[in-house]
PDB file of C-alpha atoms in Angstrom:
ATOM      1  CA  UNK A  29     -82.111-128.865  36.514  1.00 65.00           C
ATOM      2  CA  UNK A  30     -84.657-127.653  39.057  1.00 87.00           C
ATOM      3  CA  UNK A  31     -84.765-124.241  37.355  1.00 84.00           C
ATOM      4  CA  UNK A  32     -85.555-125.863  34.007  1.00 89.00           C
ATOM      5  CA  UNK A  33     -88.428-127.771  35.619  1.00 89.00           C
ATOM      6  CA  UNK A  34     -89.830-124.494  36.989  1.00 87.00           C
ATOM      7  CA  UNK A  35     -89.541-122.866  33.557  1.00 85.00           C
ATOM      8  CA  UNK A  36     -91.200-125.830  31.845  1.00 89.00           C
ATOM      9  CA  UNK A  37     -93.997-125.847  34.415  1.00 91.00           C
ATOM     10  CA  UNK A  38     -94.585-122.088  34.030  1.00 87.00           C
ATOM     11  CA  UNK A  39     -94.671-122.370  30.229  1.00 86.00           C
ATOM     12  CA  UNK A  40     -97.076-125.303  30.383  1.00 91.00           C
ATOM     13  CA  UNK A  41     -99.367-123.450  32.784  1.00 90.00           C
ATOM     14  CA  UNK A  42     -99.432-120.413  30.514  1.00 89.00           C
ATOM     15  CA  UNK A  43    -100.167-122.565  27.472  1.00 89.00           C
ATOM     16  CA  UNK A  44    -103.217-124.046  29.181  1.00 90.00           C
ATOM     17  CA  UNK A  45    -104.499-120.636  30.290  1.00 90.00           C
ATOM     18  CA  UNK A  46    -103.884-118.505  27.189  1.00 88.00           C
ATOM     19  CA  UNK A  47    -105.755-119.354  24.019  1.00 86.00           C
ATOM     20  CA  UNK A  48    -106.128-115.897  22.542  1.00 90.00           C
ATOM     21  CA  UNK A  49    -104.240-112.620  22.481  1.00 93.00           C
ATOM     22  CA  UNK A  50    -102.234-111.907  25.616  1.00 94.00           C
ATOM     23  CA  UNK A  51    -100.916-108.486  26.594  1.00 96.00           C
ATOM     24  CA  UNK A  52     -98.087-107.849  29.009  1.00 96.00           C
ATOM     25  CA  UNK A  53     -96.721-104.537  30.222  1.00 96.00           C
ATOM     26  CA  UNK A  54     -92.933-104.555  30.259  1.00 96.00           C
ATOM     27  CA  UNK A  55     -90.794-102.126  32.228  1.00 94.00           C
ATOM     28  CA  UNK A  56     -87.483-103.629  31.212  1.00 91.00           C
ATOM     29  CA  UNK A  57     -86.887-104.765  34.780  1.00 94.00           C
ATOM     30  CA  UNK A  58     -86.093-108.346  35.652  1.00 95.00           C
ATOM     31  CA  UNK A  59     -89.617-109.311  36.761  1.00 96.00           C
ATOM     32  CA  UNK A  60     -91.511-108.122  33.730  1.00 96.00           C
ATOM     33  CA  UNK A  61     -88.783-109.317  31.364  1.00 96.00           C
ATOM     34  CA  UNK A  62     -88.783-112.840  32.802  1.00 94.00           C
ATOM     35  CA  UNK A  63     -92.588-112.879  32.660  1.00 94.00           C
ATOM     36  CA  UNK A  64     -92.463-111.759  29.011  1.00 96.00           C
ATOM     37  CA  UNK A  65     -89.880-114.414  28.092  1.00 94.00           C
ATOM     38  CA  UNK A  66     -91.939-117.167  29.730  1.00 92.00           C
ATOM     39  CA  UNK A  67     -95.151-115.965  28.108  1.00 93.00           C
ATOM     40  CA  UNK A  68     -93.434-115.683  24.720  1.00 94.00           C
ATOM     41  CA  UNK A  69     -92.125-119.236  25.021  1.00 93.00           C
ATOM     42  CA  UNK A  70     -95.628-120.378  25.867  1.00 92.00           C
ATOM     43  CA  UNK A  71     -97.730-118.557  23.290  1.00 93.00           C
ATOM     44  CA  UNK A  72     -95.364-116.940  20.793  1.00 92.00           C
ATOM     45  CA  UNK A  73     -97.093-114.481  18.488  1.00 91.00           C
ATOM     46  CA  UNK A  74    -100.240-114.385  20.630  1.00 94.00           C
ATOM     47  CA  UNK A  75     -98.243-112.272  23.065  1.00 95.00           C
ATOM     48  CA  UNK A  76     -98.181-108.496  22.719  1.00 97.00           C
ATOM     49  CA  UNK A  77     -95.568-106.769  24.874  1.00 98.00           C
ATOM     50  CA  UNK A  78     -95.981-103.073  25.583  1.00 98.00           C
ATOM     51  CA  UNK A  79     -93.477-100.641  27.079  1.00 98.00           C
ATOM     52  CA  UNK A  80     -94.646 -97.135  28.029  1.00 97.00           C
ATOM     53  CA  UNK A  81     -92.041 -94.387  27.988  1.00 97.00           C
ATOM     54  CA  UNK A  82     -93.278 -91.868  30.531  1.00 96.00           C
ATOM     55  CA  UNK A  83     -90.459 -89.424  29.900  1.00 95.00           C
ATOM     56  CA  UNK A  84     -89.137 -90.168  33.381  1.00 95.00           C
ATOM     57  CA  UNK A  85     -86.757 -92.946  32.329  1.00 94.00           C
ATOM     58  CA  UNK A  86     -82.988 -92.912  32.687  1.00 95.00           C
ATOM     59  CA  UNK A  87     -81.027 -91.592  29.721  1.00 96.00           C
ATOM     60  CA  UNK A  88     -81.307 -94.061  26.785  1.00 96.00           C
ATOM     61  CA  UNK A  89     -83.314 -96.510  28.918  1.00 96.00           C
ATOM     62  CA  UNK A  90     -86.171 -96.861  26.432  1.00 96.00           C
ATOM     63  CA  UNK A  91     -83.752 -97.616  23.591  1.00 97.00           C
ATOM     64  CA  UNK A  92     -81.913-100.137  25.761  1.00 97.00           C
ATOM     65  CA  UNK A  93     -85.145-101.912  26.718  1.00 97.00           C
ATOM     66  CA  UNK A  94     -86.249-102.031  23.084  1.00 97.00           C
ATOM     67  CA  UNK A  95     -82.873-103.465  22.046  1.00 97.00           C
ATOM     68  CA  UNK A  96     -82.964-106.052  24.824  1.00 97.00           C
ATOM     69  CA  UNK A  97     -86.342-107.326  23.644  1.00 97.00           C
ATOM     70  CA  UNK A  98     -85.108-107.385  20.042  1.00 97.00           C
ATOM     71  CA  UNK A  99     -82.120-109.451  21.200  1.00 97.00           C
ATOM     72  CA  UNK A 100     -84.523-111.809  22.995  1.00 96.00           C
ATOM     73  CA  UNK A 101     -86.548-112.204  19.796  1.00 96.00           C
ATOM     74  CA  UNK A 102     -89.663-110.685  21.333  1.00 97.00           C
ATOM     75  CA  UNK A 103     -91.621-107.976  19.558  1.00 96.00           C
ATOM     76  CA  UNK A 104     -92.088-104.964  21.808  1.00 97.00           C
ATOM     77  CA  UNK A 105     -94.441-102.061  21.181  1.00 98.00           C
ATOM     78  CA  UNK A 106     -92.885 -98.891  22.600  1.00 97.00           C
ATOM     79  CA  UNK A 107     -95.434 -96.203  23.403  1.00 97.00           C
ATOM     80  CA  UNK A 108     -94.035 -92.691  23.760  1.00 97.00           C
ATOM     81  CA  UNK A 109     -96.367 -91.172  26.325  1.00 97.00           C
ATOM     82  CA  UNK A 110     -93.760 -88.754  27.633  1.00 96.00           C
ATOM     83  CA  UNK A 111     -95.583 -85.610  26.558  1.00 96.00           C
ATOM     84  CA  UNK A 112     -98.809 -86.765  28.180  1.00 96.00           C
ATOM     85  CA  UNK A 113     -97.084 -87.732  31.436  1.00 95.00           C
ATOM     86  CA  UNK A 114     -94.934 -84.625  31.657  1.00 95.00           C
ATOM     87  CA  UNK A 115     -97.859 -82.292  30.900  1.00 96.00           C
ATOM     88  CA  UNK A 116     -99.753 -83.749  33.836  1.00 94.00           C
ATOM     89  CA  UNK A 117     -96.929 -83.295  36.329  1.00 91.00           C
TER      90      UNK A 117
END
């Protein structure tokens, strides 16, 4: 019950603070995923989630992150920046 109150409070806070497009960077980790879920609950289609594939991910990680967000019902923009990152290493 206490967890639900925290979720409701976070969603309400986000709703009062976001009245236009919101952008969140998602790594697929627990922190950014929870933040994206809360923001999505709060503002729905105003939220734009972005995941940057640097080319340094684990095997299939980018596909797994994309699938996880699909399963959560959240649109995720995957940016393949691997060539840019790897060229600068």
